[in-house]
Amino acid sequence: MTLINKYISQVLVHILFWMLFVFVSLFLFSDFYWKENPFLQYVSLLVVIVYLNNFFLLPFFVKKKMYALYVFVFAAISFCATQLYCYAFAQCGCSLIKCLSDYLWQSLVPLIFFSFVWILYRFIDKQEEVETVKKEHAEMELKFLKSQINPHVLFNNLNTIYSYSLEKPKETPELILMLSDNLKHVLYDSNEATISLEKEIHFIDNYIKFQKIRTEGVKQIFYKKNIDSFQYQIAPLLLITIIENAFKHSTLNSDILLDIEVENGRLNLTCENDFDAEKVSDTDFKIGLQNLEKRLELIYKDTYKFNIDKSDKFKVTLKLKLQ
């Protein structure tokens, strides 16, 4: 559902409801009683209450997950609106019970209906967000998978393993296992919405080990991590884009600094590398990192901070609240 179509459908739902509500209310009243009953004034009050509920109360209480308190406030508003109708507008002089039995429905029906509509459209938005996340995630997986099984990349990795098999044969099985683990992670673990932080960090550890071997004598890699617990959940392949970008665009004979900290459910990642601004365009940098930022916005919304600094070195920082 496009934004314009969704907006138009909501407007039509609101207009049709109010027309139907006024018609039914008028139809239920006798001609004599209608003349004595300032119903249109009360409809105006209901409009104010309904949209105050839709734009302020519902979003606030749902965001805070204070559902019980919202039900209490909802009931209190309905009760007060009905009393106001009876004793201030209609001035019917009836008892409290009679007032509630005859007129409470007029307060409840619009409030309940538009609360339901608000929840329904919020659910639709959430479903659309989920589908967008899945689409972005699938595209990211495909791009990253292509980069990992690219013949050139595989050739380099296998060539590294071959060199080790000649020079350090005892360490070769570990390299083969690392390569196998990383391919398995990309092919299978990345299909999940979230995975354990332990799996993601293990994947990064393997990636860094391979890069240290491949860039030995060419680049200095300083990798530091301080993690208080691996039991947190994180979206798969979220951090590797930043790290891979540093290796891809860093200059020869330069340093790459990577620092990952996790404390009390907050992840802080800093990745810094030298780069040649004349040889690398902004487009080269932006494509992968822009896709990453889209994923962050879709999955983590207001619980992350993402910053890129290109003043001296290329520095990327990510602060994220883990699940």
CSV table of C-alpha atoms in Angstrom, one decimal:
chain,number,residue,atom,x,y,z
A,1,MET,CA,0.0,0.0,0.0
A,2,THR,CA,1.5,3.3,-1.1
A,3,LEU,CA,1.6,6.3,1.2
A,4,ILE,CA,-0.9,8.2,-0.8
A,5,ASN,CA,-3.3,5.3,-1.1
A,6,LYS,CA,-3.0,4.6,2.6
A,7,TYR,CA,-3.7,8.3,3.4
A,8,ILE,CA,-6.7,8.4,1.1
A,9,SER,CA,-8.1,5.2,2.6
A,10,GLN,CA,-7.8,6.5,6.1
A,11,VAL,CA,-9.5,9.8,5.2
A,12,LEU,CA,-12.4,7.9,3.6
A,13,VAL,CA,-12.8,5.6,6.6
A,14,HIS,CA,-13.0,8.6,8.9
A,15,ILE,CA,-15.5,10.5,6.8
A,16,LEU,CA,-17.7,7.5,6.2
A,17,PHE,CA,-17.8,6.6,9.9
A,18,TRP,CA,-18.7,10.1,11.1
A,19,MET,CA,-21.5,10.3,8.4
A,20,LEU,CA,-22.8,6.9,9.5
A,21,PHE,CA,-22.5,7.7,13.2
A,22,VAL,CA,-24.4,11.0,12.9
A,23,PHE,CA,-27.1,9.4,10.7
A,24,VAL,CA,-27.7,6.5,13.1
A,25,SER,CA,-27.7,8.8,16.1
A,26,LEU,CA,-30.2,11.1,14.5
A,27,PHE,CA,-32.4,8.2,13.4
A,28,LEU,CA,-32.6,6.8,16.9
A,29,PHE,CA,-33.9,10.1,18.4
A,30,SER,CA,-37.5,11.3,18.0
A,31,ASP,CA,-38.2,14.6,16.3
A,32,PHE,CA,-39.2,16.2,19.6
A,33,TYR,CA,-36.3,14.9,21.6
A,34,TRP,CA,-33.8,15.8,18.8
A,35,LYS,CA,-35.0,19.4,19.0
A,36,GLU,CA,-34.1,19.4,22.7
A,37,ASN,CA,-30.9,17.6,22.4
A,38,PRO,CA,-27.7,19.5,21.2
A,39,PHE,CA,-26.2,16.4,19.6
A,40,LEU,CA,-24.1,18.2,17.0
A,41,GLN,CA,-22.3,20.1,19.8
A,42,TYR,CA,-21.6,16.7,21.4
A,43,VAL,CA,-20.3,15.3,18.1
A,44,SER,CA,-17.8,18.2,18.0
A,45,LEU,CA,-16.6,17.3,21.4
A,46,LEU,CA,-16.3,13.6,20.4
A,47,VAL,CA,-14.2,14.6,17.4
A,48,VAL,CA,-11.8,16.4,19.7
A,49,ILE,CA,-11.7,13.4,22.1
A,50,VAL,CA,-11.2,10.9,19.3
A,51,TYR,CA,-8.3,12.7,17.6
A,52,LEU,CA,-6.7,13.6,20.9
A,53,ASN,CA,-6.8,9.8,21.6
A,54,ASN,CA,-5.4,8.9,18.1
A,55,PHE,CA,-2.6,11.4,17.9
A,56,PHE,CA,-1.5,11.6,21.5
A,57,LEU,CA,-2.8,9.1,23.9
A,58,LEU,CA,-2.6,5.9,21.9
A,59,PRO,CA,0.9,6.5,20.5
A,60,PHE,CA,2.2,7.5,23.9
A,61,PHE,CA,0.7,4.6,25.9
A,62,VAL,CA,1.5,2.0,23.2
A,63,LYS,CA,5.1,3.2,22.9
A,64,LYS,CA,5.5,3.0,26.7
A,65,LYS,CA,3.6,-0.3,26.8
A,66,MET,CA,1.4,1.0,29.5
A,67,TYR,CA,-1.7,-0.8,28.3
A,68,ALA,CA,-3.5,-1.2,31.7
A,69,LEU,CA,-3.1,2.5,32.4
A,70,TYR,CA,-4.4,3.3,28.9
A,71,VAL,CA,-7.5,1.2,29.5
A,72,PHE,CA,-8.2,3.1,32.7
A,73,VAL,CA,-7.7,6.5,30.9
A,74,PHE,CA,-9.9,5.3,28.1
A,75,ALA,CA,-12.7,4.3,30.5
A,76,ALA,CA,-12.4,7.6,32.4
A,77,ILE,CA,-12.6,9.7,29.2
A,78,SER,CA,-15.7,7.7,28.1
A,79,PHE,CA,-17.4,8.1,31.5
A,80,CYS,CA,-16.6,11.9,31.7
A,81,ALA,CA,-17.7,12.5,28.1
A,82,THR,CA,-21.0,10.7,28.8
A,83,GLN,CA,-21.7,12.7,32.0
A,84,LEU,CA,-20.9,15.9,30.2
A,85,TYR,CA,-23.4,15.0,27.5
A,86,CYS,CA,-26.1,14.1,30.0
A,87,TYR,CA,-25.8,17.0,32.4
A,88,ALA,CA,-24.2,19.8,30.5
A,89,PHE,CA,-25.5,19.4,26.9
A,90,ALA,CA,-28.8,17.4,27.0
A,91,GLN,CA,-29.6,18.3,30.7
A,92,CYS,CA,-31.8,15.3,30.8
A,93,GLY,CA,-31.9,15.1,34.6
A,94,CYS,CA,-31.7,11.3,34.6
A,95,SER,CA,-29.9,9.1,37.1
A,96,LEU,CA,-26.2,8.1,36.7
A,97,ILE,CA,-27.2,4.5,35.7
A,98,LYS,CA,-29.8,5.7,33.2
A,99,CYS,CA,-27.4,8.2,31.7
A,100,LEU,CA,-24.7,5.5,31.2
A,101,SER,CA,-27.1,2.9,29.8
A,102,ASP,CA,-28.7,5.4,27.3
A,103,TYR,CA,-25.7,7.5,26.2
A,104,LEU,CA,-22.4,5.7,27.0
A,105,TRP,CA,-22.5,3.9,23.6
A,106,GLN,CA,-22.2,7.3,21.9
A,107,SER,CA,-18.9,7.9,23.6
A,108,LEU,CA,-17.6,4.4,23.3
A,109,VAL,CA,-18.4,3.6,19.7
A,110,PRO,CA,-16.2,6.4,18.1
A,111,LEU,CA,-13.4,5.8,20.5
A,112,ILE,CA,-13.3,2.1,20.1
A,113,PHE,CA,-13.7,2.2,16.3
A,114,PHE,CA,-11.0,4.7,15.7
A,115,SER,CA,-8.7,3.0,18.2
A,116,PHE,CA,-9.2,-0.2,16.2
A,117,VAL,CA,-8.5,1.7,13.0
A,118,TRP,CA,-5.3,3.2,14.4
A,119,ILE,CA,-4.1,-0.3,15.6
A,120,LEU,CA,-5.0,-1.8,12.2
A,121,TYR,CA,-3.0,0.7,10.2
A,122,ARG,CA,-0.2,0.5,12.7
A,123,PHE,CA,-0.2,-3.3,12.1
A,124,ILE,CA,-0.2,-2.8,8.4
A,125,ASP,CA,2.8,-0.4,8.7
A,126,LYS,CA,4.6,-2.9,10.8
A,127,GLN,CA,4.0,-5.7,8.2
A,128,GLU,CA,5.2,-3.4,5.5
A,129,GLU,CA,8.3,-2.6,7.6
A,130,VAL,CA,8.9,-6.4,8.1
A,131,GLU,CA,8.6,-7.0,4.4
A,132,THR,CA,11.0,-4.1,3.6
A,133,VAL,CA,13.5,-5.5,6.2
A,134,LYS,CA,13.3,-8.9,4.6
A,135,LYS,CA,13.8,-7.5,1.2
A,136,GLU,CA,16.7,-5.3,2.2
A,137,HIS,CA,18.2,-8.3,4.2
A,138,ALA,CA,17.8,-10.6,1.2
A,139,GLU,CA,19.5,-8.1,-1.1
A,140,MET,CA,22.3,-7.5,1.4
A,141,GLU,CA,22.7,-11.3,1.8
A,142,LEU,CA,22.9,-11.8,-2.0
A,143,LYS,CA,25.4,-9.0,-2.5
A,144,PHE,CA,27.6,-10.2,0.4
A,145,LEU,CA,27.3,-13.9,-0.7
A,146,LYS,CA,28.3,-12.9,-4.2
A,147,SER,CA,31.4,-11.1,-2.8
A,148,GLN,CA,32.3,-14.2,-0.7
A,149,ILE,CA,31.9,-16.8,-3.4
A,150,ASN,CA,33.3,-14.5,-6.1
A,151,PRO,CA,35.9,-16.6,-7.9
A,152,HIS,CA,38.6,-13.9,-7.2
A,153,VAL,CA,37.8,-13.9,-3.5
A,154,LEU,CA,37.7,-17.7,-3.3
A,155,PHE,CA,40.9,-17.9,-5.2
A,156,ASN,CA,42.7,-15.6,-2.8
A,157,ASN,CA,41.4,-17.5,0.2
A,158,LEU,CA,42.3,-20.9,-1.2
A,159,ASN,CA,45.6,-19.5,-2.3
A,160,THR,CA,46.2,-18.4,1.3
A,161,ILE,CA,45.4,-21.8,2.6
A,162,TYR,CA,47.6,-23.4,0.0
A,163,SER,CA,50.5,-21.2,1.0
A,164,TYR,CA,50.0,-22.2,4.6
A,165,SER,CA,49.8,-25.8,3.7
A,166,LEU,CA,53.4,-25.5,2.4
A,167,GLU,CA,54.8,-23.2,5.0
A,168,LYS,CA,52.7,-24.1,8.1
A,169,PRO,CA,50.9,-27.3,7.4
A,170,LYS,CA,49.8,-27.8,11.0
A,171,GLU,CA,47.8,-24.6,10.9
A,172,THR,CA,46.1,-25.4,7.5
A,173,PRO,CA,43.2,-27.4,9.0
A,174,GLU,CA,42.2,-24.4,11.1
A,175,LEU,CA,42.2,-22.1,8.1
A,176,ILE,CA,40.0,-24.6,6.2
A,177,LEU,CA,37.6,-24.7,9.1
A,178,MET,CA,37.5,-20.9,9.4
A,179,LEU,CA,36.7,-20.6,5.7
A,180,SER,CA,34.0,-23.3,6.1
A,181,ASP,CA,32.5,-21.6,9.1
A,182,ASN,CA,32.3,-18.3,7.4
A,183,LEU,CA,30.6,-19.7,4.3
A,184,LYS,CA,28.2,-21.6,6.5
A,185,HIS,CA,27.4,-18.4,8.4
A,186,VAL,CA,26.7,-16.5,5.2
A,187,LEU,CA,24.6,-19.3,3.7
A,188,TYR,CA,22.6,-20.4,6.7
A,189,ASP,CA,22.9,-18.3,9.9
A,190,SER,CA,22.2,-15.1,8.0
A,191,ASN,CA,18.7,-16.3,7.1
A,192,GLU,CA,17.6,-15.7,10.6
A,193,ALA,CA,16.1,-12.4,11.8
A,194,THR,CA,18.6,-12.3,14.7
A,195,ILE,CA,21.4,-14.6,15.8
A,196,SER,CA,23.5,-14.8,18.9
A,197,LEU,CA,26.3,-12.2,19.3
A,198,GLU,CA,28.7,-15.0,19.8
A,199,LYS,CA,28.1,-16.3,16.3
A,200,GLU,CA,28.5,-12.9,14.7
A,201,ILE,CA,31.7,-12.1,16.6
A,202,HIS,CA,33.1,-15.6,15.7
A,203,PHE,CA,32.4,-14.8,12.1
A,204,ILE,CA,34.2,-11.5,12.4
A,205,ASP,CA,37.2,-13.1,14.3
A,206,ASN,CA,37.6,-15.6,11.4
A,207,TYR,CA,37.3,-12.8,8.8
A,208,ILE,CA,40.0,-10.7,10.6
A,209,LYS,CA,42.3,-13.8,10.9
A,210,PHE,CA,42.1,-14.3,7.2
A,211,GLN,CA,42.7,-10.7,6.5
A,212,LYS,CA,45.8,-10.6,8.8
A,213,ILE,CA,47.3,-13.5,6.8
A,214,ARG,CA,46.4,-12.1,3.4
A,215,THR,CA,47.6,-8.6,4.2
A,216,GLU,CA,50.7,-9.6,6.2
A,217,GLY,CA,53.5,-7.1,5.5
A,218,VAL,CA,51.1,-4.8,3.6
A,219,LYS,CA,48.7,-3.6,6.3
A,220,GLN,CA,48.7,-3.5,10.1
A,221,ILE,CA,45.5,-4.6,11.7
A,222,PHE,CA,44.7,-3.7,15.3
A,223,TYR,CA,41.7,-5.6,16.4
A,224,LYS,CA,40.4,-5.1,20.0
A,225,LYS,CA,37.2,-6.4,21.6
A,226,ASN,CA,35.8,-6.1,25.1
A,227,ILE,CA,32.5,-8.0,25.4
A,228,ASP,CA,30.7,-8.5,28.8
A,229,SER,CA,28.3,-11.2,27.4
A,230,PHE,CA,27.8,-13.1,24.2
A,231,GLN,CA,24.1,-13.9,25.0
A,232,TYR,CA,22.7,-10.9,23.2
A,233,GLN,CA,21.0,-11.1,19.9
A,234,ILE,CA,22.0,-9.1,16.8
A,235,ALA,CA,20.9,-8.9,13.1
A,236,PRO,CA,23.3,-11.1,11.1
A,237,LEU,CA,26.0,-9.6,8.8
A,238,LEU,CA,25.4,-6.2,10.3
A,239,LEU,CA,28.9,-5.2,11.3
A,240,ILE,CA,30.8,-6.9,8.5
A,241,THR,CA,29.9,-4.2,6.0
A,242,ILE,CA,31.9,-1.6,8.0
A,243,ILE,CA,34.8,-3.9,8.5
A,244,GLU,CA,34.9,-5.1,4.9
A,245,ASN,CA,34.7,-1.5,3.7
A,246,ALA,CA,37.9,-0.7,5.7
A,247,PHE,CA,39.9,-3.4,4.1
A,248,LYS,CA,38.6,-2.7,0.6
A,249,HIS,CA,39.4,1.0,0.6
A,250,SER,CA,42.4,1.3,2.9
A,251,THR,CA,45.7,2.2,1.3
A,252,LEU,CA,48.8,0.1,1.2
A,253,ASN,CA,51.2,0.1,4.2
A,254,SER,CA,48.6,1.6,6.4
A,255,ASP,CA,46.9,0.7,9.7
A,256,ILE,CA,43.3,-0.6,10.2
A,257,LEU,CA,41.9,-0.1,13.7
A,258,LEU,CA,38.9,-2.1,14.8
A,259,ASP,CA,37.4,-1.8,18.3
A,260,ILE,CA,34.3,-3.6,19.4
A,261,GLU,CA,32.9,-3.1,22.9
A,262,VAL,CA,29.7,-4.5,24.4
A,263,GLU,CA,28.6,-3.5,27.9
A,264,ASN,CA,25.1,-3.7,29.4
A,265,GLY,CA,23.5,-4.5,26.1
A,266,ARG,CA,25.1,-1.5,24.3
A,267,LEU,CA,27.4,-2.3,21.4
A,268,ASN,CA,30.0,0.3,20.4
A,269,LEU,CA,32.0,-0.3,17.2
A,270,THR,CA,34.8,1.9,15.9
A,271,CYS,CA,36.5,1.2,12.6
A,272,GLU,CA,39.3,3.5,11.3
A,273,ASN,CA,41.5,3.3,8.2
A,274,ASP,CA,43.7,5.4,5.9
A,275,PHE,CA,42.3,6.1,2.5
A,276,ASP,CA,43.2,8.0,-0.7
A,277,ALA,CA,40.5,10.5,-1.4
A,278,GLU,CA,41.8,11.2,-4.9
A,279,LYS,CA,41.6,7.5,-6.0
A,280,VAL,CA,38.3,6.6,-4.3
A,281,SER,CA,35.0,8.4,-5.0
A,282,ASP,CA,32.3,9.0,-2.5
A,283,THR,CA,30.1,6.5,-4.4
A,284,ASP,CA,32.5,3.7,-3.7
A,285,PHE,CA,32.2,4.4,0.0
A,286,LYS,CA,28.5,5.1,0.2
A,287,ILE,CA,26.8,2.2,-1.5
A,288,GLY,CA,27.6,-0.5,1.1
A,289,LEU,CA,27.3,1.9,4.1
A,290,GLN,CA,24.0,3.4,2.8
A,291,ASN,CA,22.5,0.0,2.6
A,292,LEU,CA,23.8,-0.7,6.1
A,293,GLU,CA,22.1,2.5,7.4
A,294,LYS,CA,18.8,1.5,5.7
A,295,ARG,CA,19.0,-1.8,7.6
A,296,LEU,CA,19.8,-0.1,10.9
A,297,GLU,CA,16.8,2.3,10.4
A,298,LEU,CA,14.4,-0.5,9.6
A,299,ILE,CA,15.5,-2.9,12.3
A,300,TYR,CA,16.8,-0.7,15.2
A,301,LYS,CA,15.0,2.6,14.5
A,302,ASP,CA,15.8,5.0,17.4
A,303,THR,CA,18.1,2.7,19.2
A,304,TYR,CA,21.3,3.3,17.2
A,305,LYS,CA,23.8,6.0,16.2
A,306,PHE,CA,25.7,5.7,13.0
A,307,ASN,CA,28.4,8.2,12.0
A,308,ILE,CA,31.0,8.5,9.2
A,309,ASP,CA,34.0,10.9,9.6
A,310,LYS,CA,36.3,11.5,6.6
A,311,SER,CA,38.2,14.5,7.9
A,312,ASP,CA,41.6,12.9,8.3
A,313,LYS,CA,41.1,9.1,8.2
A,314,PHE,CA,38.0,7.2,7.3
A,315,LYS,CA,36.3,6.6,10.6
A,316,VAL,CA,33.0,4.8,11.1
A,317,THR,CA,31.3,4.5,14.5
A,318,LEU,CA,28.2,2.6,15.4
A,319,LYS,CA,26.4,2.6,18.7
A,320,LEU,CA,23.6,0.0,19.0
A,321,LYS,CA,21.3,-1.3,21.6
A,322,LEU,CA,21.3,-5.1,21.4
A,323,GLN,CA,18.2,-7.2,21.9
